[in-house]
Amino acid sequence: MTDAKIEPLDLPPGVLTGDQTRKLFEHASKYGYAIPAFNCTSTSTINCVLEAARDTNSPIIIQVSNSGAWFVAGKGIANKGDNHCEGSILGAIAGALHTRAVAKFYGVPVVMHSDHCAKKILPWFDGMLKADEEYFNKYGVALFSSHMLDLSEEKDEENIETCRKYFEKMAKMNIFLEMEIGKTGGEEDGVKHEGTIEDLFTSPEQIWKVHKTLSAISPNFSIAAAFGNFHGVYKAPDGSNTVKLQPQILGKHQEKIKAELEAAGEAVKTDKPTFLVMHGGSGSEKHEILEAVSNGVIKMNVDTDTQWAYWDGVHQYYLKHSDRMFKQCGGKDNDDGLPNKKKYDPRVWIRSAEGSMSKRVIESLTVLGALGKYTAKPASLSSGSLLAAHV
């Protein structure tokens, strides 16, 4: 489908609600694209993602992991307390508040999301939901757009039931839920999946059980299904390179759900009745990603590649200016007395990192087809109160 036939994405700039997040995903599913979700660990990484989205007129997803959120707060704040998650809770809140404070001024719709939460760190999830509730009671919207529960290490019954209980709370605050079933290989935030190659594929029956349970509560949910994908860049569990992505499996999931719904007498107007999420996409072939998107993937996580891009920006800056980076005045091998402050000022080399990461963000937007799907509408301080910008 050409861009000329695509209906405008009718969403406000700034952080979205759960209903608005679903509307974004419906638009992506209908027109065959996905929105990249970038793990951020600082206001710097948040800002360069927002900048790339604004400069390309694109919707975007910003997400924080448990350890990434802790870094936002500062490792000087310990993950202490009964829940051992205080730093991560505070960092997630700080990242979300920063995003809310500036997102409207970048002028694009933003899904503010928390990434993988395993059973052992559910107190982190509880802390974020408490912040959501406080924000909701004051402003009528939750602090976050969306949260993810990753209980894929647990039995399916426990996974689905725990998601159901949390989703009932979240739906009352108009928060979107992402859950994971099946095992994405590799390791993410301390959740490490090891086992047979067969473990890396979610079945249509598993997906249907999730869809049936959660759709009874709200349509605002997505499912991260395993189809041979890995977090980071790894070999297969047996040490070989025999695992290949099988995105065609995702189409089977959609067929299963549609058949079950129609058998129950429901009219299904789409061949992609559920929202699917792709994790572990680093190193994937473009044609594999596009096939996954064609089968209903509306969100793809990006972390490893943007981490490298951010570092490479610093590295390239150093290579360019290395002669003036050994002392405050003078070159490496001379004492010309000229100051080097403008070279080693953190704002300069961090800005180089941001520029490099922004380019990688745009690359993901381009591959996934989200590029240019929105017309940026930056706000201005003169157009309203400072407080209104945060809501």
Short mmCIF file of C-alpha atoms in Angstrom, two decimals:
data_model
loop_
_atom_site.label_atom_id
_atom_site.label_comp_id
_atom_site.label_asym_id
_atom_site.label_seq_id
_atom_site.Cartn_x
_atom_site.Cartn_y
_atom_site.Cartn_z
CA MET A 1 0.00 0.00 0.00
CA THR A 2 1.39 3.41 -0.97
CA ASP A 3 1.70 6.30 1.43
CA ALA A 4 -0.87 8.23 -0.63
CA LYS A 5 -3.54 5.77 0.50
CA ILE A 6 -2.64 5.83 4.18
CA GLU A 7 -5.06 7.71 6.41
CA PRO A 8 -3.41 10.31 8.66
CA LEU A 9 -2.45 9.12 12.12
CA ASP A 10 -4.90 11.06 14.27
CA LEU A 11 -3.10 11.21 17.61
CA PRO A 12 -1.95 14.10 19.79
CA PRO A 13 1.76 14.77 20.35
CA GLY A 14 3.15 13.71 23.70
CA VAL A 15 2.83 10.59 25.84
CA LEU A 16 -0.15 8.43 24.83
CA THR A 17 -2.77 6.67 26.94
CA GLY A 18 -3.52 2.96 26.62
CA ASP A 19 -6.43 3.60 24.23
CA GLN A 20 -4.28 5.89 22.12
CA THR A 21 -1.50 3.30 22.09
CA ARG A 22 -3.99 0.74 20.76
CA LYS A 23 -5.07 3.24 18.10
CA LEU A 24 -1.45 3.64 17.02
CA PHE A 25 -0.99 -0.13 16.82
CA GLU A 26 -4.25 -0.52 14.87
CA HIS A 27 -2.96 1.99 12.33
CA ALA A 28 0.35 0.12 12.11
CA SER A 29 -1.38 -3.24 11.69
CA LYS A 30 -3.74 -1.91 9.03
CA TYR A 31 -1.01 -0.29 6.95
CA GLY A 32 1.70 -2.87 7.47
CA TYR A 33 4.37 -1.18 9.56
CA ALA A 34 5.76 -1.46 13.09
CA ILE A 35 7.02 1.07 15.61
CA PRO A 36 10.53 0.54 17.01
CA ALA A 37 10.89 0.63 20.79
CA PHE A 38 14.20 1.91 22.12
CA ASN A 39 15.64 1.05 25.50
CA CYS A 40 16.81 4.26 27.13
CA THR A 41 19.12 4.62 30.12
CA SER A 42 19.37 8.42 30.50
CA THR A 43 17.74 11.68 29.55
CA SER A 44 20.37 11.89 26.81
CA THR A 45 19.24 8.67 25.14
CA ILE A 46 15.58 9.64 25.59
CA ASN A 47 16.22 12.99 23.94
CA CYS A 48 18.02 11.63 20.89
CA VAL A 49 15.20 9.13 20.26
CA LEU A 50 12.65 11.94 20.46
CA GLU A 51 14.79 14.12 18.20
CA ALA A 52 15.01 11.41 15.53
CA ALA A 53 11.23 10.90 15.67
CA ARG A 54 10.57 14.63 15.31
CA ASP A 55 13.02 15.07 12.45
CA THR A 56 11.40 12.21 10.53
CA ASN A 57 7.75 12.86 11.47
CA SER A 58 7.39 9.46 13.11
CA PRO A 59 5.64 7.91 16.12
CA ILE A 60 8.02 6.35 18.61
CA ILE A 61 8.26 4.09 21.66
CA ILE A 62 10.59 4.82 24.57
CA GLN A 63 11.10 2.08 27.11
CA VAL A 64 13.10 1.48 30.27
CA SER A 65 14.25 -1.86 31.64
CA ASN A 66 14.74 -2.59 35.32
CA SER A 67 18.50 -2.04 35.19
CA GLY A 68 18.21 0.78 32.67
CA ALA A 69 15.74 2.60 34.90
CA TRP A 70 18.13 2.24 37.82
CA PHE A 71 20.81 3.96 35.77
CA VAL A 72 18.40 6.84 35.01
CA ALA A 73 18.04 7.43 38.76
CA GLY A 74 21.79 7.06 39.25
CA LYS A 75 23.68 4.08 40.62
CA GLY A 76 24.33 6.23 43.68
CA ILE A 77 20.75 5.37 44.69
CA ALA A 78 20.84 1.76 45.81
CA ASN A 79 18.30 -0.86 44.81
CA LYS A 80 17.51 -1.36 48.47
CA GLY A 81 14.43 -1.73 50.62
CA ASP A 82 12.27 -4.80 51.13
CA ASN A 83 11.71 -5.02 47.40
CA HIS A 84 15.36 -4.42 46.36
CA CYS A 85 13.97 -2.23 43.56
CA GLU A 86 13.92 1.32 44.96
CA GLY A 87 16.50 2.68 42.53
CA SER A 88 14.76 1.06 39.56
CA ILE A 89 11.34 2.34 40.64
CA LEU A 90 12.62 5.89 41.08
CA GLY A 91 14.51 5.76 37.79
CA ALA A 92 11.49 4.54 35.85
CA ILE A 93 9.40 7.35 37.33
CA ALA A 94 12.12 9.91 36.57
CA GLY A 95 12.42 8.72 32.98
CA ALA A 96 8.67 8.84 32.47
CA LEU A 97 8.37 12.30 34.02
CA HIS A 98 11.20 13.63 31.86
CA THR A 99 9.59 12.15 28.75
CA ARG A 100 6.24 13.69 29.65
CA ALA A 101 7.89 17.07 30.29
CA VAL A 102 9.51 17.30 26.84
CA ALA A 103 7.63 14.94 24.48
CA LYS A 104 5.00 17.48 23.44
CA PHE A 105 7.74 19.91 22.49
CA TYR A 106 9.21 17.36 20.10
CA GLY A 107 5.73 17.16 18.63
CA VAL A 108 5.32 13.41 18.12
CA PRO A 109 3.18 10.69 19.75
CA VAL A 110 5.20 8.69 22.26
CA VAL A 111 4.43 5.37 23.93
CA MET A 112 6.12 5.47 27.35
CA HIS A 113 6.75 1.83 28.17
CA SER A 114 8.49 -0.32 30.77
CA ASP A 115 10.31 -3.36 29.40
CA HIS A 116 10.72 -6.94 30.69
CA CYS A 117 9.53 -7.56 34.24
CA ALA A 118 10.13 -11.10 35.46
CA LYS A 119 8.51 -12.67 38.53
CA LYS A 120 11.52 -11.98 40.71
CA ILE A 121 11.27 -8.22 40.13
CA LEU A 122 7.48 -7.81 40.36
CA PRO A 123 8.02 -5.28 43.20
CA TRP A 124 9.44 -2.99 40.49
CA PHE A 125 6.20 -3.40 38.54
CA ASP A 126 4.16 -2.74 41.69
CA GLY A 127 6.13 0.45 42.32
CA MET A 128 5.47 1.75 38.82
CA LEU A 129 1.77 0.94 39.09
CA LYS A 130 1.64 2.86 42.36
CA ALA A 131 3.14 5.87 40.58
CA ASP A 132 0.61 5.38 37.76
CA GLU A 133 -2.22 5.40 40.27
CA GLU A 134 -0.99 8.57 41.97
CA TYR A 135 -0.58 10.32 38.62
CA PHE A 136 -3.97 9.07 37.43
CA ASN A 137 -5.74 10.31 40.54
CA LYS A 138 -4.23 13.76 40.05
CA TYR A 139 -4.30 14.19 36.26
CA GLY A 140 -6.77 11.63 34.93
CA VAL A 141 -4.09 9.73 32.98
CA ALA A 142 -1.49 7.20 34.10
CA LEU A 143 2.19 8.13 34.18
CA PHE A 144 3.07 5.38 31.69
CA SER A 145 1.33 4.39 28.48
CA SER A 146 2.24 0.74 28.76
CA HIS A 147 4.01 -1.89 30.86
CA MET A 148 5.42 -5.32 30.05
CA LEU A 149 5.18 -8.46 32.14
CA ASP A 150 7.67 -11.18 31.17
CA LEU A 151 6.72 -14.32 33.07
CA SER A 152 7.87 -16.60 30.27
CA GLU A 153 10.12 -18.43 32.74
CA GLU A 154 7.01 -19.62 34.57
CA LYS A 155 4.40 -22.21 33.62
CA ASP A 156 1.85 -20.92 31.11
CA GLU A 157 -1.00 -21.11 33.62
CA GLU A 158 0.83 -18.93 36.16
CA ASN A 159 2.04 -16.57 33.45
CA ILE A 160 -1.43 -15.96 32.04
CA GLU A 161 -3.17 -15.77 35.42
CA THR A 162 -0.65 -13.25 36.79
CA CYS A 163 -1.04 -11.13 33.67
CA ARG A 164 -4.82 -11.29 34.04
CA LYS A 165 -4.71 -10.02 37.62
CA TYR A 166 -2.39 -7.14 36.81
CA PHE A 167 -4.25 -6.27 33.62
CA GLU A 168 -7.49 -5.82 35.52
CA LYS A 169 -5.77 -3.13 37.62
CA MET A 170 -4.10 -1.55 34.61
CA ALA A 171 -7.26 -1.40 32.50
CA LYS A 172 -8.92 0.81 35.12
CA MET A 173 -6.17 3.38 34.52
CA ASN A 174 -6.20 3.00 30.73
CA ILE A 175 -2.74 1.38 30.58
CA PHE A 176 -1.67 -0.96 27.78
CA LEU A 177 -0.14 -4.37 28.64
CA GLU A 178 2.54 -6.29 26.78
CA MET A 179 3.17 -9.87 27.88
CA GLU A 180 5.55 -12.59 26.76
CA ILE A 181 4.86 -16.27 26.28
CA GLY A 182 7.38 -18.72 24.90
CA LYS A 183 11.11 -18.26 25.27
CA THR A 184 13.12 -15.61 23.48
CA GLY A 185 16.72 -16.82 23.57
CA GLY A 186 19.68 -15.04 25.14
CA GLU A 187 19.46 -12.85 28.21
CA GLU A 188 17.60 -9.64 29.00
CA ASP A 189 17.79 -7.94 32.39
CA GLY A 190 18.73 -11.13 34.22
CA VAL A 191 16.13 -13.32 32.50
CA LYS A 192 18.19 -15.98 30.72
CA HIS A 193 16.54 -18.65 28.60
CA GLU A 194 18.45 -21.85 27.97
CA GLY A 195 17.21 -25.13 26.60
CA THR A 196 16.38 -26.86 23.37
CA ILE A 197 15.83 -25.19 20.03
CA GLU A 198 12.16 -26.24 20.23
CA ASP A 199 11.79 -24.00 23.30
CA LEU A 200 12.32 -20.95 21.09
CA PHE A 201 8.94 -21.21 19.35
CA THR A 202 5.54 -20.26 20.79
CA SER A 203 2.57 -22.34 19.65
CA PRO A 204 -0.73 -20.97 18.26
CA GLU A 205 -2.54 -22.67 21.16
CA GLN A 206 -0.49 -20.67 23.68
CA ILE A 207 -1.24 -17.42 21.86
CA TRP A 208 -4.95 -18.18 21.74
CA LYS A 209 -5.09 -18.83 25.50
CA VAL A 210 -3.52 -15.43 26.14
CA HIS A 211 -5.76 -13.61 23.68
CA LYS A 212 -8.92 -15.25 25.05
CA THR A 213 -8.05 -14.35 28.65
CA LEU A 214 -6.88 -10.78 28.16
CA SER A 215 -9.43 -9.71 25.53
CA ALA A 216 -12.16 -10.40 28.10
CA ILE A 217 -10.71 -7.48 30.09
CA SER A 218 -9.65 -4.94 27.46
CA PRO A 219 -8.38 -4.84 23.86
CA ASN A 220 -5.30 -2.90 25.03
CA PHE A 221 -2.69 -5.67 25.04
CA SER A 222 0.01 -7.22 22.88
CA ILE A 223 1.85 -10.53 22.91
CA ALA A 224 5.59 -11.09 22.51
CA ALA A 225 5.80 -14.50 20.87
CA ALA A 226 8.97 -16.50 20.33
CA PHE A 227 9.75 -17.51 16.77
CA GLY A 228 13.45 -18.31 16.99
CA ASN A 229 14.55 -14.84 18.06
CA PHE A 230 17.33 -13.94 20.51
CA HIS A 231 18.09 -10.98 22.77
CA GLY A 232 21.43 -9.54 21.69
CA VAL A 233 23.69 -11.38 19.27
CA TYR A 234 24.09 -15.02 20.24
CA LYS A 235 24.41 -18.49 18.82
CA ALA A 236 21.73 -21.15 19.22
CA PRO A 237 21.43 -22.98 22.58
CA ASP A 238 23.45 -25.91 21.23
CA GLY A 239 26.30 -23.61 20.14
CA SER A 240 25.47 -23.83 16.47
CA ASN A 241 23.95 -21.31 14.09
CA THR A 242 21.03 -23.58 13.26
CA VAL A 243 18.26 -21.42 14.72
CA LYS A 244 16.59 -19.33 12.06
CA LEU A 245 13.76 -16.89 12.53
CA GLN A 246 10.48 -18.39 11.40
CA PRO A 247 8.16 -15.37 11.10
CA GLN A 248 5.63 -17.45 9.17
CA ILE A 249 4.69 -18.96 12.55
CA LEU A 250 3.24 -15.60 13.52
CA GLY A 251 0.75 -15.89 10.69
CA LYS A 252 -0.38 -19.22 12.15
CA HIS A 253 -1.07 -17.47 15.45
CA GLN A 254 -3.33 -14.96 13.73
CA GLU A 255 -5.14 -17.72 11.83
CA LYS A 256 -5.75 -19.63 15.06
CA ILE A 257 -7.24 -16.62 16.85
CA LYS A 258 -9.43 -15.67 13.89
CA ALA A 259 -10.72 -19.24 13.56
CA GLU A 260 -11.53 -19.48 17.27
CA LEU A 261 -13.31 -16.13 17.29
CA GLU A 262 -15.35 -16.97 14.21
CA ALA A 263 -16.25 -20.38 15.67
CA ALA A 264 -17.62 -18.49 18.67
CA GLY A 265 -19.81 -16.42 16.36
CA GLU A 266 -17.75 -13.24 16.31
CA ALA A 267 -17.34 -11.22 13.12
CA VAL A 268 -13.60 -10.71 12.56
CA LYS A 269 -12.82 -7.91 10.12
CA THR A 270 -9.05 -8.40 9.97
CA ASP A 271 -6.62 -11.22 9.27
CA LYS A 272 -4.46 -9.91 12.13
CA PRO A 273 -6.76 -9.94 15.18
CA THR A 274 -4.01 -9.64 17.80
CA PHE A 275 -1.00 -7.36 18.28
CA LEU A 276 2.36 -9.14 18.21
CA VAL A 277 5.75 -7.89 19.40
CA MET A 278 9.22 -8.84 18.17
CA HIS A 279 12.02 -9.11 20.70
CA GLY A 280 15.61 -10.06 20.02
CA GLY A 281 15.76 -8.52 16.56
CA SER A 282 19.45 -7.56 16.59
CA GLY A 283 21.23 -9.04 13.60
CA SER A 284 18.01 -10.17 11.91
CA GLU A 285 17.72 -10.07 8.15
CA LYS A 286 15.51 -7.33 6.75
CA HIS A 287 13.28 -9.79 4.89
CA GLU A 288 12.67 -11.71 8.14
CA ILE A 289 11.66 -8.53 9.94
CA LEU A 290 9.33 -7.48 7.14
CA GLU A 291 7.65 -10.90 7.08
CA ALA A 292 7.12 -10.64 10.83
CA VAL A 293 5.53 -7.22 10.36
CA SER A 294 3.29 -8.56 7.59
CA ASN A 295 2.03 -11.15 10.09
CA GLY A 296 1.01 -8.61 12.71
CA VAL A 297 4.15 -7.46 14.53
CA ILE A 298 3.47 -3.84 15.45
CA LYS A 299 6.39 -3.24 17.84
CA MET A 300 10.03 -4.26 17.65
CA ASN A 301 12.51 -3.79 20.46
CA VAL A 302 15.89 -2.23 19.70
CA ASP A 303 18.66 -2.06 22.29
CA THR A 304 21.95 -3.73 21.36
CA ASP A 305 22.35 -1.83 18.11
CA THR A 306 21.60 1.58 19.63
CA GLN A 307 23.98 0.90 22.52
CA TRP A 308 26.70 0.37 19.95
CA ALA A 309 25.67 3.47 18.00
CA TYR A 310 25.82 5.66 21.11
CA TRP A 311 29.29 4.38 22.01
CA ASP A 312 30.47 4.69 18.41
CA GLY A 313 29.53 8.37 18.45
CA VAL A 314 31.88 8.90 21.40
CA HIS A 315 34.56 6.77 19.77
CA GLN A 316 34.44 8.63 16.48
CA TYR A 317 34.58 11.96 18.29
CA TYR A 318 37.66 10.83 20.19
CA LEU A 319 39.38 9.63 17.02
CA LYS A 320 38.74 12.99 15.39
CA HIS A 321 39.96 15.08 18.33
CA SER A 322 42.33 12.69 20.09
CA ASP A 323 45.35 15.02 19.87
CA ARG A 324 43.56 17.55 22.11
CA MET A 325 42.13 15.02 24.60
CA PHE A 326 45.21 14.25 26.71
CA LYS A 327 45.37 17.39 28.84
CA GLN A 328 43.46 20.58 29.50
CA CYS A 329 45.82 22.76 27.48
CA GLY A 330 48.04 21.83 24.58
CA GLY A 331 48.25 18.88 22.22
CA LYS A 332 49.39 15.37 22.97
CA ASP A 333 53.00 16.10 22.01
CA ASN A 334 53.19 19.87 22.40
CA ASP A 335 52.58 22.61 24.95
CA ASP A 336 51.10 25.33 22.75
CA GLY A 337 49.05 26.52 25.73
CA LEU A 338 45.76 26.53 23.84
CA PRO A 339 42.81 25.41 25.98
CA ASN A 340 40.95 22.22 25.09
CA LYS A 341 37.80 22.87 27.12
CA LYS A 342 35.57 23.02 24.05
CA LYS A 343 36.83 19.58 23.06
CA TYR A 344 36.41 17.72 26.36
CA ASP A 345 33.21 19.42 27.54
CA PRO A 346 30.83 16.45 28.09
CA ARG A 347 28.10 18.27 26.20
CA VAL A 348 30.21 18.05 23.03
CA TRP A 349 31.09 14.37 23.00
CA ILE A 350 27.73 13.31 24.43
CA ARG A 351 26.12 15.25 21.62
CA SER A 352 28.21 13.26 19.18
CA ALA A 353 26.89 10.07 20.81
CA GLU A 354 23.32 11.36 20.49
CA GLY A 355 23.79 12.13 16.82
CA SER A 356 25.11 8.66 16.14
CA MET A 357 22.28 6.98 18.04
CA SER A 358 19.67 9.17 16.32
CA LYS A 359 20.91 7.92 12.96
CA ARG A 360 20.42 4.34 14.14
CA VAL A 361 16.92 5.21 15.37
CA ILE A 362 16.08 6.54 11.91
CA GLU A 363 17.43 3.34 10.37
CA SER A 364 14.98 1.29 12.46
CA LEU A 365 12.10 3.62 11.62
CA THR A 366 12.92 3.19 7.95
CA VAL A 367 13.21 -0.61 7.97
CA LEU A 368 9.98 -1.04 9.95
CA GLY A 369 8.05 1.41 7.76
CA ALA A 370 7.14 3.84 10.56
CA LEU A 371 9.11 6.68 9.00
CA GLY A 372 6.96 9.70 8.16
CA LYS A 373 3.68 8.28 9.44
CA TYR A 374 2.94 11.41 11.49
CA THR A 375 3.18 15.14 11.00
CA ALA A 376 5.15 16.57 13.91
CA LYS A 377 3.32 19.27 15.90
CA PRO A 378 5.79 20.71 18.42
CA ALA A 379 4.23 22.63 21.28
CA SER A 380 5.50 25.95 22.60
CA LEU A 381 5.68 27.26 26.15
CA SER A 382 3.69 30.24 24.98
CA SER A 383 0.80 27.95 24.02
CA GLY A 384 0.01 26.78 27.56
CA SER A 385 1.14 26.33 31.12
CA LEU A 386 4.22 24.40 32.13
CA LEU A 387 2.08 22.04 34.18
CA ALA A 388 -0.13 21.20 31.18
CA ALA A 389 2.94 20.05 29.27
CA HIS A 390 3.47 17.25 31.78
CA VAL A 391 0.02 15.71 31.39
#
